[in-house]
Every structure is written in C-alpha cells, then in structure tokens.
Amino acid sequence: MKVLVPVKRVVDYNVKVRVKSDQTGVDIANVKMSMNPFDEIAVEEATRLKEKGVATEIVAVSCGVAQSQETLRTAMAIGADRGILVQTDAELQPLAVAKLLKALVDKEQPQLVILGKQAIDDDANQTGQMLAALLDWPQATFASKVEVNGDKVQVTREVDGGLETVALTLPAIITTDLRLNEPRYVTLPNIMKAKKKQLDTVSPEDLGVDVAPRLKTLKVTEPPARKAGIMVPDVATLVDKLKNEAKVV
Ligand code: AMP
C-alpha cells in the first residue's frame, strides 16, 4: 500500500509571530521555519504503518517555495521513502493545494493520504476535506487512532463528547490530531540517509493546476495586548474586585 503524506513548511511553533506593519500578513523574514507539527504526526503514522508491514512506500509532498525541500528532507529522515516538491512562489490557498494533491494522487495512485488536520499558519483546516471532495474518497478527520485491515481502515476520532470510531474503505483520506502519536526524534544517521533519497520537483503548470487565489486577505492584526495583573492585599479585596470591577461573580 502506497501512502502519500503532504507536509507544509510553516513558521516554527516556538516563534512568536509578528504582524507586518502594513497589516498584509505575518513577517516571515529571518524567522525559523519547520514542518507543520500535525504533518510530522502524519509522517510518523505512515512510518509506523510501514514498520508494521502495512504500507510499502511513503511519498512526502510539499507545495511551496524551493526551501520546502528542507521540509521534505525532514519527512524522509523520519521515514518517507521519497519526496515530491511542487515548487511555486505563488501564495497557495487550501483549494489550490487540494487541487495539486489531487493531480499527484491521480499520478501516484496511493491507497491512503494522511494530512495534518490543520496548518498552524493559516489554521484553515480545509485541505484534507477539499481533497476528499475532489477525489470523491471517504475521509476521517482528527484521527487519534488508525488501524488498517485489508481494504478497510478503522479510525478513532476525538469529538466533543468523547471518541467516535468510523470505518472507511480504501482508498481514503485521514487527517491527524495531536494525540495520534508522538513523532520520533530525527537522528543524524537518518538525516544523512535522507539526503540520498529521491526528491523530484514539478511545477503547478506541469500538473495542469491553476493556483490563483480565490480569497483576498483584507488585513491581519495582532490580538489585543493583555493588561498587566495586580496584587491584591487580601481575599476580601479580591472578592470585591471580582464583584464590582470584573463583574464575574
Ligand atoms: P490547512 O487546510 O491549510 O489547515 O492544512 C491542512 C493540511 O493540509 C496540512 O496539515 C498539510 O498536511 C496539508 N497542506 C496544506 N498546505 C500544504 C502545502 N503547501 N504543502 C503540503 N501540504 C499542505
């Protein structure tokens, strides 16, 4: 079974992002970039499926600028067998990414696509769902457990009231939630091995996909600054402030 894993290059989750002064977006100049954390979980899950003998090949895909190659190399150091970079400097919105992935699925014919549930930069939570719609494949989003049995896959999902278990027939789309697994540390020997793995580059034009944005960002603003806290001398003052100033009790 071939597994396709889309991985996005995003601002590292430890970086405190700054909004550009002209409010057109977030400043990513000289900022540490990493693989989207949910995509690391997706690569880890695919790697575990391969280690169990369920998956035979893992293909990592990234759409974006040339530096996304680094993200693909990380995916290959975790366990992906090869990588495909769909290289473009254009702004890519989820529908464009879903169309690019659909074109690659048509070409590569995987039985399973495992994506992150959301990219931590745009927080869109759309790409997996759109890809499932474009392919007309079943989808299980927010997976916290994945079990493949023959041509069926059973997925446990974290929903508000607890856990929901669904069964899908392959080929299918899965998106990962935080508790699906804990990605392994990437070791130096595996980083070295990943450098030798196959990495192909294609363009959106090669795939016949128009990636023109469908949405226009009007403005991006910082969240309001939090007010400084105060020390209260005793409980009576605290209760008084909660009642009369904050009006929460
Ligand atoms: P989003 O819908 O933008 O929140 O992204 C959901 C998931 O789609 C991510 O976790 C990735 O698995 C995948 N994805 C989104 N954008 C890209 C991209 N540019 N390249 C590769 N995968 C992507």
PDB file of C-alpha atoms and ligand atoms in Angstrom:
ATOM      1  CA  MET A   1       0.000   0.000   0.000  1.00  0.00           C
ATOM      2  CA  LYS A   2       1.375   3.373  -1.028  1.00  0.00           C
ATOM      3  CA  VAL A   3       0.810   6.283   1.377  1.00  0.00           C
ATOM      4  CA  LEU A   4       1.010   9.937   0.355  1.00  0.00           C
ATOM      5  CA  VAL A   5       1.813  12.455   3.103  1.00  0.00           C
ATOM      6  CA  PRO A   6       1.503  16.187   2.371  1.00  0.00           C
ATOM      7  CA  VAL A   7       3.848  18.265   4.550  1.00  0.00           C
ATOM      8  CA  LYS A   8       3.786  22.037   4.815  1.00  0.00           C
ATOM      9  CA  ARG A   9       6.646  24.379   5.660  1.00  0.00           C
ATOM     10  CA  VAL A  10       5.376  26.824   8.293  1.00  0.00           C
ATOM     11  CA  VAL A  11       6.738  29.266  10.869  1.00  0.00           C
ATOM     12  CA  ASP A  12       8.111  27.150  13.752  1.00  0.00           C
ATOM     13  CA  TYR A  13       5.580  26.777  16.569  1.00  0.00           C
ATOM     14  CA  ASN A  14       8.044  28.255  19.098  1.00  0.00           C
ATOM     15  CA  VAL A  15       8.363  31.534  17.206  1.00  0.00           C
ATOM     16  CA  LYS A  16       6.311  34.477  18.407  1.00  0.00           C
ATOM     17  CA  VAL A  17       4.904  35.748  15.141  1.00  0.00           C
ATOM     18  CA  ARG A  18       4.834  39.448  14.315  1.00  0.00           C
ATOM     19  CA  VAL A  19       2.320  41.092  12.032  1.00  0.00           C
ATOM     20  CA  LYS A  20       3.793  43.272   9.287  1.00  0.00           C
ATOM     21  CA  SER A  21       3.300  46.995   9.846  1.00  0.00           C
ATOM     22  CA  ASP A  22       1.183  47.311   6.682  1.00  0.00           C
ATOM     23  CA  GLN A  23      -1.167  44.574   8.052  1.00  0.00           C
ATOM     24  CA  THR A  24      -0.819  42.468   4.886  1.00  0.00           C
ATOM     25  CA  GLY A  25       0.330  39.361   6.764  1.00  0.00           C
ATOM     26  CA  VAL A  26       2.836  37.850   9.153  1.00  0.00           C
ATOM     27  CA  ASP A  27       6.524  38.714   8.878  1.00  0.00           C
ATOM     28  CA  ILE A  28       8.444  35.568   7.899  1.00  0.00           C
ATOM     29  CA  ALA A  29      11.767  37.218   7.016  1.00  0.00           C
ATOM     30  CA  ASN A  30      14.599  35.659   9.090  1.00  0.00           C
ATOM     31  CA  VAL A  31      12.151  33.511  11.023  1.00  0.00           C
ATOM     32  CA  LYS A  32      12.751  29.823  11.822  1.00  0.00           C
ATOM     33  CA  MET A  33      10.592  27.606   9.611  1.00  0.00           C
ATOM     34  CA  SER A  34       9.731  23.955  10.339  1.00  0.00           C
ATOM     35  CA  MET A  35       7.394  21.194   9.295  1.00  0.00           C
ATOM     36  CA  ASN A  36       3.798  21.775  10.396  1.00  0.00           C
ATOM     37  CA  PRO A  37       3.530  19.759  13.674  1.00  0.00           C
ATOM     38  CA  PHE A  38       0.400  17.851  12.571  1.00  0.00           C
ATOM     39  CA  ASP A  39       2.264  16.788   9.404  1.00  0.00           C
ATOM     40  CA  GLU A  40       5.101  15.379  11.500  1.00  0.00           C
ATOM     41  CA  ILE A  41       2.456  13.243  13.205  1.00  0.00           C
ATOM     42  CA  ALA A  42       1.205  12.186   9.741  1.00  0.00           C
ATOM     43  CA  VAL A  43       4.706  11.153   8.604  1.00  0.00           C
ATOM     44  CA  GLU A  44       5.231   9.283  11.883  1.00  0.00           C
ATOM     45  CA  GLU A  45       1.945   7.409  11.446  1.00  0.00           C
ATOM     46  CA  ALA A  46       2.790   6.455   7.859  1.00  0.00           C
ATOM     47  CA  THR A  47       6.235   5.290   9.048  1.00  0.00           C
ATOM     48  CA  ARG A  48       4.656   3.126  11.757  1.00  0.00           C
ATOM     49  CA  LEU A  49       2.334   1.620   9.123  1.00  0.00           C
ATOM     50  CA  LYS A  50       5.400   0.776   7.052  1.00  0.00           C
ATOM     51  CA  GLU A  51       7.202  -0.705  10.045  1.00  0.00           C
ATOM     52  CA  LYS A  52       4.140  -2.914  10.666  1.00  0.00           C
ATOM     53  CA  GLY A  53       4.313  -4.114   7.060  1.00  0.00           C
ATOM     54  CA  VAL A  54       1.004  -2.424   6.159  1.00  0.00           C
ATOM     55  CA  ALA A  55       2.469   0.345   3.995  1.00  0.00           C
ATOM     56  CA  THR A  56       5.045  -0.407   1.328  1.00  0.00           C
ATOM     57  CA  GLU A  57       6.017   3.090   0.212  1.00  0.00           C
ATOM     58  CA  ILE A  58       5.671   6.556   1.715  1.00  0.00           C
ATOM     59  CA  VAL A  59       5.764   9.574  -0.585  1.00  0.00           C
ATOM     60  CA  ALA A  60       6.013  13.008   1.070  1.00  0.00           C
ATOM     61  CA  VAL A  61       4.726  16.010  -0.883  1.00  0.00           C
ATOM     62  CA  SER A  62       5.214  19.688  -0.222  1.00  0.00           C
ATOM     63  CA  CYS A  63       3.800  22.600  -2.187  1.00  0.00           C
ATOM     64  CA  GLY A  64       5.559  25.941  -1.966  1.00  0.00           C
ATOM     65  CA  VAL A  65       8.878  27.703  -2.245  1.00  0.00           C
ATOM     66  CA  ALA A  66      12.204  25.967  -3.030  1.00  0.00           C
ATOM     67  CA  GLN A  67      13.141  25.855   0.687  1.00  0.00           C
ATOM     68  CA  SER A  68      10.266  23.392   1.229  1.00  0.00           C
ATOM     69  CA  GLN A  69      12.869  20.837   0.137  1.00  0.00           C
ATOM     70  CA  GLU A  70      14.178  21.008   3.723  1.00  0.00           C
ATOM     71  CA  THR A  71      10.737  20.019   4.995  1.00  0.00           C
ATOM     72  CA  LEU A  72      10.738  17.070   2.590  1.00  0.00           C
ATOM     73  CA  ARG A  73      14.208  16.036   3.780  1.00  0.00           C
ATOM     74  CA  THR A  74      12.909  16.045   7.379  1.00  0.00           C
ATOM     75  CA  ALA A  75       9.983  13.858   6.299  1.00  0.00           C
ATOM     76  CA  MET A  76      12.456  11.491   4.640  1.00  0.00           C
ATOM     77  CA  ALA A  77      14.615  11.460   7.801  1.00  0.00           C
ATOM     78  CA  ILE A  78      11.550  10.373   9.811  1.00  0.00           C
ATOM     79  CA  GLY A  79      10.698   7.607   7.349  1.00  0.00           C
ATOM     80  CA  ALA A  80       9.333   8.785   3.977  1.00  0.00           C
ATOM     81  CA  ASP A  81      10.933   6.937   1.035  1.00  0.00           C
ATOM     82  CA  ARG A  82      10.928   9.824  -1.419  1.00  0.00           C
ATOM     83  CA  GLY A  83       9.697  13.357  -1.834  1.00  0.00           C
ATOM     84  CA  ILE A  84       7.922  15.497  -4.397  1.00  0.00           C
ATOM     85  CA  LEU A  85       8.169  19.276  -4.314  1.00  0.00           C
ATOM     86  CA  VAL A  86       5.512  21.204  -6.193  1.00  0.00           C
ATOM     87  CA  GLN A  87       7.568  24.342  -6.475  1.00  0.00           C
ATOM     88  CA  THR A  88       5.996  27.771  -6.736  1.00  0.00           C
ATOM     89  CA  ASP A  89       6.480  31.208  -5.219  1.00  0.00           C
ATOM     90  CA  ALA A  90       2.757  31.901  -5.579  1.00  0.00           C
ATOM     91  CA  GLU A  91       0.557  32.243  -2.491  1.00  0.00           C
ATOM     92  CA  LEU A  92      -1.148  28.868  -2.104  1.00  0.00           C
ATOM     93  CA  GLN A  93      -4.585  28.670  -0.547  1.00  0.00           C
ATOM     94  CA  PRO A  94      -6.085  25.334   0.632  1.00  0.00           C
ATOM     95  CA  LEU A  95      -8.173  24.803  -2.537  1.00  0.00           C
ATOM     96  CA  ALA A  96      -5.082  25.242  -4.729  1.00  0.00           C
ATOM     97  CA  VAL A  97      -3.111  22.787  -2.546  1.00  0.00           C
ATOM     98  CA  ALA A  98      -6.001  20.299  -2.674  1.00  0.00           C
ATOM     99  CA  LYS A  99      -6.034  20.532  -6.491  1.00  0.00           C
ATOM    100  CA  LEU A 100      -2.264  19.999  -6.674  1.00  0.00           C
ATOM    101  CA  LEU A 101      -2.556  16.994  -4.358  1.00  0.00           C
ATOM    102  CA  LYS A 102      -5.432  15.607  -6.439  1.00  0.00           C
ATOM    103  CA  ALA A 103      -3.235  15.774  -9.545  1.00  0.00           C
ATOM    104  CA  LEU A 104      -0.451  13.930  -7.683  1.00  0.00           C
ATOM    105  CA  VAL A 105      -2.873  11.308  -6.348  1.00  0.00           C
ATOM    106  CA  ASP A 106      -4.045  10.684  -9.933  1.00  0.00           C
ATOM    107  CA  LYS A 107      -0.409  10.165 -10.919  1.00  0.00           C
ATOM    108  CA  GLU A 108       0.893   8.234  -7.910  1.00  0.00           C
ATOM    109  CA  GLN A 109      -2.249   6.186  -7.118  1.00  0.00           C
ATOM    110  CA  PRO A 110      -1.776   5.918  -3.326  1.00  0.00           C
ATOM    111  CA  GLN A 111      -4.316   3.968  -1.271  1.00  0.00           C
ATOM    112  CA  LEU A 112      -4.113   6.368   1.649  1.00  0.00           C
ATOM    113  CA  VAL A 113      -3.382  10.082   2.063  1.00  0.00           C
ATOM    114  CA  ILE A 114      -2.547  11.228   5.604  1.00  0.00           C
ATOM    115  CA  LEU A 115      -2.576  15.004   6.122  1.00  0.00           C
ATOM    116  CA  GLY A 116      -2.391  17.185   9.206  1.00  0.00           C
ATOM    117  CA  LYS A 117      -5.765  18.373  10.496  1.00  0.00           C
ATOM    118  CA  GLN A 118      -4.618  21.968  10.087  1.00  0.00           C
ATOM    119  CA  ALA A 119      -1.626  24.056   9.204  1.00  0.00           C
ATOM    120  CA  ILE A 120      -0.608  26.203  12.174  1.00  0.00           C
ATOM    121  CA  ASP A 121      -0.020  29.247   9.973  1.00  0.00           C
ATOM    122  CA  ASP A 122      -3.364  29.643   8.200  1.00  0.00           C
ATOM    123  CA  ASP A 123      -5.371  27.461  10.668  1.00  0.00           C
ATOM    124  CA  ALA A 124      -7.616  26.688   7.695  1.00  0.00           C
ATOM    125  CA  ASN A 125      -8.455  23.032   8.447  1.00  0.00           C
ATOM    126  CA  GLN A 126      -9.671  22.666   4.846  1.00  0.00           C
ATOM    127  CA  THR A 127      -7.134  20.908   2.638  1.00  0.00           C
ATOM    128  CA  GLY A 128      -7.874  17.287   3.619  1.00  0.00           C
ATOM    129  CA  GLN A 129     -11.615  17.809   3.356  1.00  0.00           C
ATOM    130  CA  MET A 130     -11.314  19.527  -0.036  1.00  0.00           C
ATOM    131  CA  LEU A 131      -9.032  16.772  -1.337  1.00  0.00           C
ATOM    132  CA  ALA A 132     -11.554  14.121  -0.225  1.00  0.00           C
ATOM    133  CA  ALA A 133     -14.288  16.012  -2.092  1.00  0.00           C
ATOM    134  CA  LEU A 134     -12.197  16.424  -5.270  1.00  0.00           C
ATOM    135  CA  LEU A 135     -11.292  12.710  -5.284  1.00  0.00           C
ATOM    136  CA  ASP A 136     -14.724  11.555  -4.076  1.00  0.00           C
ATOM    137  CA  TRP A 137     -12.947   9.448  -1.422  1.00  0.00           C
ATOM    138  CA  PRO A 138     -14.126   8.784   2.145  1.00  0.00           C
ATOM    139  CA  GLN A 139     -12.437  10.848   4.850  1.00  0.00           C
ATOM    140  CA  ALA A 140     -11.804  10.575   8.591  1.00  0.00           C
ATOM    141  CA  THR A 141     -10.631  13.849  10.112  1.00  0.00           C
ATOM    142  CA  PHE A 142      -8.986  14.469  13.521  1.00  0.00           C
ATOM    143  CA  ALA A 143      -7.708  10.898  13.863  1.00  0.00           C
ATOM    144  CA  SER A 144      -6.375   9.762  17.246  1.00  0.00           C
ATOM    145  CA  LYS A 145      -6.014   6.074  16.254  1.00  0.00           C
ATOM    146  CA  VAL A 146      -5.631   4.393  12.848  1.00  0.00           C
ATOM    147  CA  GLU A 147      -5.932   0.657  12.183  1.00  0.00           C
ATOM    148  CA  VAL A 148      -5.677  -0.716   8.653  1.00  0.00           C
ATOM    149  CA  ASN A 149      -7.208  -4.124   7.968  1.00  0.00           C
ATOM    150  CA  GLY A 150      -7.096  -5.293   4.368  1.00  0.00           C
ATOM    151  CA  ASP A 151      -9.006  -2.765   2.286  1.00  0.00           C
ATOM    152  CA  LYS A 152     -10.625  -1.190   5.362  1.00  0.00           C
ATOM    153  CA  VAL A 153      -9.318   1.370   7.786  1.00  0.00           C
ATOM    154  CA  GLN A 154     -10.777   1.999  11.232  1.00  0.00           C
ATOM    155  CA  VAL A 155     -10.203   5.484  12.604  1.00  0.00           C
ATOM    156  CA  THR A 156     -10.894   6.755  16.116  1.00  0.00           C
ATOM    157  CA  ARG A 157     -11.719  10.447  16.216  1.00  0.00           C
ATOM    158  CA  GLU A 158     -11.721  12.867  19.103  1.00  0.00           C
ATOM    159  CA  VAL A 159     -15.124  14.554  19.194  1.00  0.00           C
ATOM    160  CA  ASP A 160     -16.620  16.858  21.817  1.00  0.00           C
ATOM    161  CA  GLY A 161     -18.296  14.227  23.962  1.00  0.00           C
ATOM    162  CA  GLY A 162     -15.614  11.522  23.686  1.00  0.00           C
ATOM    163  CA  LEU A 163     -14.348   9.185  20.985  1.00  0.00           C
ATOM    164  CA  GLU A 164     -16.020   8.235  17.719  1.00  0.00           C
ATOM    165  CA  THR A 165     -14.844   5.217  15.706  1.00  0.00           C
ATOM    166  CA  VAL A 166     -15.511   5.110  11.967  1.00  0.00           C
ATOM    167  CA  ALA A 167     -14.700   2.526   9.288  1.00  0.00           C
ATOM    168  CA  LEU A 168     -13.687   3.554   5.771  1.00  0.00           C
ATOM    169  CA  THR A 169     -12.938   1.603   2.635  1.00  0.00           C
ATOM    170  CA  LEU A 170      -9.593   2.387   0.986  1.00  0.00           C
ATOM    171  CA  PRO A 171      -8.591   4.494  -0.848  1.00  0.00           C
ATOM    172  CA  ALA A 172      -9.234   7.116   1.819  1.00  0.00           C
ATOM    173  CA  ILE A 173      -8.152  10.406   3.376  1.00  0.00           C
ATOM    174  CA  ILE A 174      -7.142  10.744   7.022  1.00  0.00           C
ATOM    175  CA  THR A 175      -6.222  13.915   8.890  1.00  0.00           C
ATOM    176  CA  THR A 176      -4.200  13.698  12.109  1.00  0.00           C
ATOM    177  CA  ASP A 177      -4.982  15.040  15.572  1.00  0.00           C
ATOM    178  CA  LEU A 178      -2.395  15.803  18.242  1.00  0.00           C
ATOM    179  CA  ARG A 179      -2.782  12.591  20.232  1.00  0.00           C
ATOM    180  CA  LEU A 180      -2.408  10.136  17.309  1.00  0.00           C
ATOM    181  CA  ASN A 181       1.260   9.545  18.147  1.00  0.00           C
ATOM    182  CA  GLU A 182       4.438  11.198  19.338  1.00  0.00           C
ATOM    183  CA  PRO A 183       6.824  11.705  16.414  1.00  0.00           C
ATOM    184  CA  ARG A 184      10.285  10.207  16.898  1.00  0.00           C
ATOM    185  CA  TYR A 185      13.409  12.324  17.157  1.00  0.00           C
ATOM    186  CA  VAL A 186      15.210  12.589  13.867  1.00  0.00           C
ATOM    187  CA  THR A 187      18.678  11.036  14.246  1.00  0.00           C
ATOM    188  CA  LEU A 188      21.813  12.221  12.473  1.00  0.00           C
ATOM    189  CA  PRO A 189      22.309   8.941  10.534  1.00  0.00           C
ATOM    190  CA  ASN A 190      18.731   9.223   9.271  1.00  0.00           C
ATOM    191  CA  ILE A 191      19.296  12.867   8.260  1.00  0.00           C
ATOM    192  CA  MET A 192      22.333  11.709   6.279  1.00  0.00           C
ATOM    193  CA  LYS A 193      20.371   8.851   4.673  1.00  0.00           C
ATOM    194  CA  ALA A 194      17.548  11.249   3.779  1.00  0.00           C
ATOM    195  CA  LYS A 195      19.965  13.375   1.731  1.00  0.00           C
ATOM    196  CA  LYS A 196      20.376  10.475  -0.677  1.00  0.00           C
ATOM    197  CA  LYS A 197      16.675   9.771  -1.126  1.00  0.00           C
ATOM    198  CA  GLN A 198      14.891  10.721  -4.339  1.00  0.00           C
ATOM    199  CA  LEU A 199      13.377  14.212  -4.469  1.00  0.00           C
ATOM    200  CA  ASP A 200      11.522  15.244  -7.629  1.00  0.00           C
ATOM    201  CA  THR A 201      10.426  18.767  -8.424  1.00  0.00           C
ATOM    202  CA  VAL A 202       7.395  19.665 -10.526  1.00  0.00           C
ATOM    203  CA  SER A 203       5.518  22.900 -11.109  1.00  0.00           C
ATOM    204  CA  PRO A 204       1.770  23.601 -10.833  1.00  0.00           C
ATOM    205  CA  GLU A 205       1.814  24.058 -14.652  1.00  0.00           C
ATOM    206  CA  ASP A 206       3.305  20.549 -15.087  1.00  0.00           C
ATOM    207  CA  LEU A 207       0.307  19.268 -13.122  1.00  0.00           C
ATOM    208  CA  GLY A 208      -2.126  21.436 -15.107  1.00  0.00           C
ATOM    209  CA  VAL A 209      -3.396  23.231 -11.993  1.00  0.00           C
ATOM    210  CA  ASP A 210      -4.379  26.899 -11.761  1.00  0.00           C
ATOM    211  CA  VAL A 211      -3.322  28.005  -8.268  1.00  0.00           C
ATOM    212  CA  ALA A 212      -4.700  31.543  -8.466  1.00  0.00           C
ATOM    213  CA  PRO A 213      -6.038  32.633  -5.026  1.00  0.00           C
ATOM    214  CA  ARG A 214      -9.822  32.648  -4.603  1.00  0.00           C
ATOM    215  CA  LEU A 215      -9.790  34.644  -1.368  1.00  0.00           C
ATOM    216  CA  LYS A 216      -8.329  38.067  -0.659  1.00  0.00           C
ATOM    217  CA  THR A 217      -6.854  38.822   2.766  1.00  0.00           C
ATOM    218  CA  LEU A 218      -8.157  42.235   3.775  1.00  0.00           C
ATOM    219  CA  LYS A 219      -5.969  42.691   6.844  1.00  0.00           C
ATOM    220  CA  VAL A 220      -4.101  40.849   9.559  1.00  0.00           C
ATOM    221  CA  THR A 221      -3.937  42.341  13.052  1.00  0.00           C
ATOM    222  CA  GLU A 222      -2.254  41.461  16.356  1.00  0.00           C
ATOM    223  CA  PRO A 223      -4.514  40.240  19.188  1.00  0.00           C
ATOM    224  CA  PRO A 224      -5.239  42.986  21.760  1.00  0.00           C
ATOM    225  CA  ALA A 225      -2.415  43.301  24.313  1.00  0.00           C
ATOM    226  CA  ARG A 226      -3.211  41.795  27.719  1.00  0.00           C
ATOM    227  CA  LYS A 227      -3.489  44.232  30.622  1.00  0.00           C
ATOM    228  CA  ALA A 228      -0.919  43.867  33.397  1.00  0.00           C
ATOM    229  CA  GLY A 229      -2.098  41.983  36.522  1.00  0.00           C
ATOM    230  CA  ILE A 230      -2.326  43.473  40.019  1.00  0.00           C
ATOM    231  CA  MET A 231      -1.576  42.129  43.512  1.00  0.00           C
ATOM    232  CA  VAL A 232      -4.456  42.285  45.980  1.00  0.00           C
ATOM    233  CA  PRO A 233      -3.747  42.534  49.725  1.00  0.00           C
ATOM    234  CA  ASP A 234      -6.412  40.041  50.864  1.00  0.00           C
ATOM    235  CA  VAL A 235      -9.299  37.792  49.852  1.00  0.00           C
ATOM    236  CA  ALA A 236     -11.924  40.395  50.718  1.00  0.00           C
ATOM    237  CA  THR A 237     -10.401  42.857  48.214  1.00  0.00           C
ATOM    238  CA  LEU A 238     -10.193  40.086  45.591  1.00  0.00           C
ATOM    239  CA  VAL A 239     -13.888  39.225  46.023  1.00  0.00           C
ATOM    240  CA  ASP A 240     -14.782  42.917  45.937  1.00  0.00           C
ATOM    241  CA  LYS A 241     -12.861  43.422  42.661  1.00  0.00           C
ATOM    242  CA  LEU A 242     -14.357  40.305  41.096  1.00  0.00           C
ATOM    243  CA  LYS A 243     -17.849  41.523  42.042  1.00  0.00           C
ATOM    244  CA  ASN A 244     -17.624  45.233  41.336  1.00  0.00           C
ATOM    245  CA  GLU A 245     -14.848  45.675  38.736  1.00  0.00           C
ATOM    246  CA  ALA A 246     -14.684  42.461  36.721  1.00  0.00           C
ATOM    247  CA  LYS A 247     -18.351  41.714  37.461  1.00  0.00           C
ATOM    248  CA  VAL A 248     -17.760  37.970  37.148  1.00  0.00           C
ATOM    249  CA  VAL A 249     -19.266  36.863  40.495  1.00  0.00           C
TER     250      VAL A 249
HETATM  251  P1  AMP B   1      -4.862  23.624   6.129  1.00  0.00           P
HETATM  252  O1  AMP B   1      -6.102  23.174   5.415  1.00  0.00           O
HETATM  253  O2  AMP B   1      -4.150  24.752   5.431  1.00  0.00           O
HETATM  254  O3  AMP B   1      -5.113  23.917   7.591  1.00  0.00           O
HETATM  255  O4  AMP B   1      -3.817  22.396   6.061  1.00  0.00           O
HETATM  256  C1  AMP B   1      -4.178  21.071   6.421  1.00  0.00           C
HETATM  257  C2  AMP B   1      -3.130  20.098   5.969  1.00  0.00           C
HETATM  258  O5  AMP B   1      -3.018  20.116   4.535  1.00  0.00           O
HETATM  259  C3  AMP B   1      -1.704  20.338   6.460  1.00  0.00           C
HETATM  260  O6  AMP B   1      -1.509  19.817   7.752  1.00  0.00           O
HETATM  261  C4  AMP B   1      -0.885  19.579   5.399  1.00  0.00           C
HETATM  262  O7  AMP B   1      -0.910  18.184   5.632  1.00  0.00           O
HETATM  263  C5  AMP B   1      -1.683  19.873   4.126  1.00  0.00           C
HETATM  264  N1  AMP B   1      -1.157  21.073   3.434  1.00  0.00           N
HETATM  265  C6  AMP B   1      -1.637  22.337   3.474  1.00  0.00           C
HETATM  266  N2  AMP B   1      -0.876  23.175   2.742  1.00  0.00           N
HETATM  267  C7  AMP B   1       0.135  22.429   2.225  1.00  0.00           C
HETATM  268  C8  AMP B   1       1.255  22.692   1.384  1.00  0.00           C
HETATM  269  N3  AMP B   1       1.506  23.932   0.917  1.00  0.00           N
HETATM  270  N4  AMP B   1       2.066  21.659   1.057  1.00  0.00           N
HETATM  271  C9  AMP B   1       1.826  20.412   1.510  1.00  0.00           C
HETATM  272  N5  AMP B   1       0.790  20.103   2.312  1.00  0.00           N
HETATM  273  C10 AMP B   1      -0.046  21.083   2.662  1.00  0.00           C
END
